[in-house]
Tab-separated table of C-alpha atoms in Angstrom:
chain	number	residue	atom	x	y	z
A	1	MET	CA	-8.365	-23.041	8.788
A	2	VAL	CA	-9.686	-20.092	6.966
A	3	ALA	CA	-12.874	-18.149	6.814
A	4	LYS	CA	-14.610	-16.045	4.214
A	5	PHE	CA	-16.046	-12.807	3.894
A	6	GLU	CA	-16.695	-10.281	1.306
A	7	ILE	CA	-15.463	-6.719	2.770
A	8	GLU	CA	-18.693	-3.811	2.806
A	9	SER	CA	-16.298	-1.067	3.286
A	10	VAL	CA	-12.749	0.547	3.556
A	11	PHE	CA	-11.932	3.576	5.422
A	12	GLY	CA	-9.773	5.163	7.708
A	13	LEU	CA	-9.366	6.230	11.434
A	14	ILE	CA	-7.550	9.675	11.348
A	15	ALA	CA	-7.373	9.904	14.681
A	16	ARG	CA	-6.018	6.480	15.629
A	17	GLY	CA	-4.283	6.241	12.113
A	18	GLN	CA	-5.620	3.292	11.344
A	19	ILE	CA	-7.274	1.798	8.470
A	20	VAL	CA	-10.109	-0.647	9.088
A	21	ILE	CA	-11.708	-3.150	6.626
A	22	ALA	CA	-15.911	-4.074	7.242
A	23	ALA	CA	-16.483	-7.436	6.073
A	24	LYS	CA	-19.695	-9.352	6.043
A	25	ARG	CA	-19.004	-13.689	6.851
A	26	LEU	CA	-19.829	-15.707	4.412
A	27	ASP	CA	-18.898	-19.454	6.339
A	28	ASN	CA	-20.079	-20.738	9.931
A	29	VAL	CA	-16.294	-20.930	10.272
A	30	ILE	CA	-15.501	-20.402	13.985
A	31	PHE	CA	-11.773	-18.826	13.749
A	32	ARG	CA	-9.208	-16.806	16.557
A	33	LEU	CA	-7.218	-13.887	15.873
A	34	SER	CA	-3.514	-13.878	16.799
A	35	ASP	CA	-0.603	-12.058	16.203
A	36	LYS	CA	0.015	-13.782	12.819
A	37	SER	CA	-3.338	-13.359	11.498
A	38	LYS	CA	-3.914	-12.141	7.771
A	39	LEU	CA	-6.649	-10.866	5.523
A	40	ASN	CA	-5.668	-12.253	1.647
A	41	ASP	CA	-2.176	-12.598	3.202
A	42	VAL	CA	-2.592	-8.973	3.769
A	43	PRO	CA	-1.320	-8.743	8.173
A	44	ILE	CA	-3.921	-7.350	10.344
A	45	GLU	CA	-3.931	-6.280	13.835
A	46	ASN	CA	-5.124	-9.200	16.924
A	47	PHE	CA	-7.946	-7.373	17.563
A	48	THR	CA	-11.684	-7.830	15.430
A	49	ASP	CA	-15.096	-6.237	16.317
A	50	ILE	CA	-18.693	-6.337	16.102
A	51	PRO	CA	-20.465	-2.765	14.778
A	52	LYS	CA	-23.198	-2.020	15.761
A	53	ALA	CA	-24.921	-1.749	12.934
A	54	HIS	CA	-28.264	-2.915	10.710
A	55	ASP	CA	-30.085	-4.244	8.241
A	56	LYS	CA	-32.496	-3.039	6.106
A	57	ASP	CA	-35.319	-4.322	7.827
A	58	GLY	CA	-34.088	-3.123	10.650
A	59	ASN	CA	-32.540	-6.324	12.947
A	60	ILE	CA	-28.926	-5.900	14.367
A	61	ARG	CA	-26.817	-7.897	11.927
A	62	TYR	CA	-24.345	-10.427	13.684
A	63	ASP	CA	-22.305	-10.820	9.883
A	64	LEU	CA	-20.598	-7.646	9.943
A	65	PHE	CA	-17.015	-7.874	11.522
A	66	VAL	CA	-14.178	-5.199	11.204
A	67	PHE	CA	-10.999	-5.922	11.263
A	68	ILE	CA	-7.363	-3.342	10.736
A	69	LEU	CA	-5.035	-3.584	8.946
A	70	LYS	CA	-1.112	-3.465	10.794
A	71	ASN	CA	0.405	-1.600	7.507
A	72	LYS	CA	-1.743	1.136	6.020
A	73	GLU	CA	-0.334	1.085	2.941
A	74	ASP	CA	-2.446	-2.402	2.400
A	75	LYS	CA	-5.733	-0.906	2.002
A	76	ASP	CA	-5.208	-0.543	-1.976
A	77	LYS	CA	-5.230	-4.212	-1.758
A	78	PHE	CA	-9.089	-4.334	-0.437
A	79	VAL	CA	-12.403	-3.034	-2.351
A	80	ILE	CA	-15.715	-3.036	-1.673
A	81	GLY	CA	-17.464	-6.629	-2.974
A	82	GLN	CA	-14.134	-8.760	-3.167
A	83	VAL	CA	-14.095	-11.990	-1.029
A	84	VAL	CA	-10.846	-12.656	1.437
A	85	GLU	CA	-10.033	-14.946	2.845
A	86	LEU	CA	-9.356	-15.246	6.910
A	87	SER	CA	-6.163	-16.808	8.099
A	88	PRO	CA	-5.544	-17.306	11.860
């Protein structure tokens, strides 16, 4: 089952040579990542995290997830505001 997310940020971790996608979860689909997981058919690492982020009122956000692209060259396939599907 696919889960939907809205891209909030796309950035690079220079020291690690990785591209990170920060995305807001749009549904309550339970998902698990695998070595074959993809965001909009773009391969991602078998890793996700909920970063320490707060909303406008100072509340901790539990709807924000980060994903790491397997291929840095895929960075341009994602833009802020884009809705993407995570396929496990």
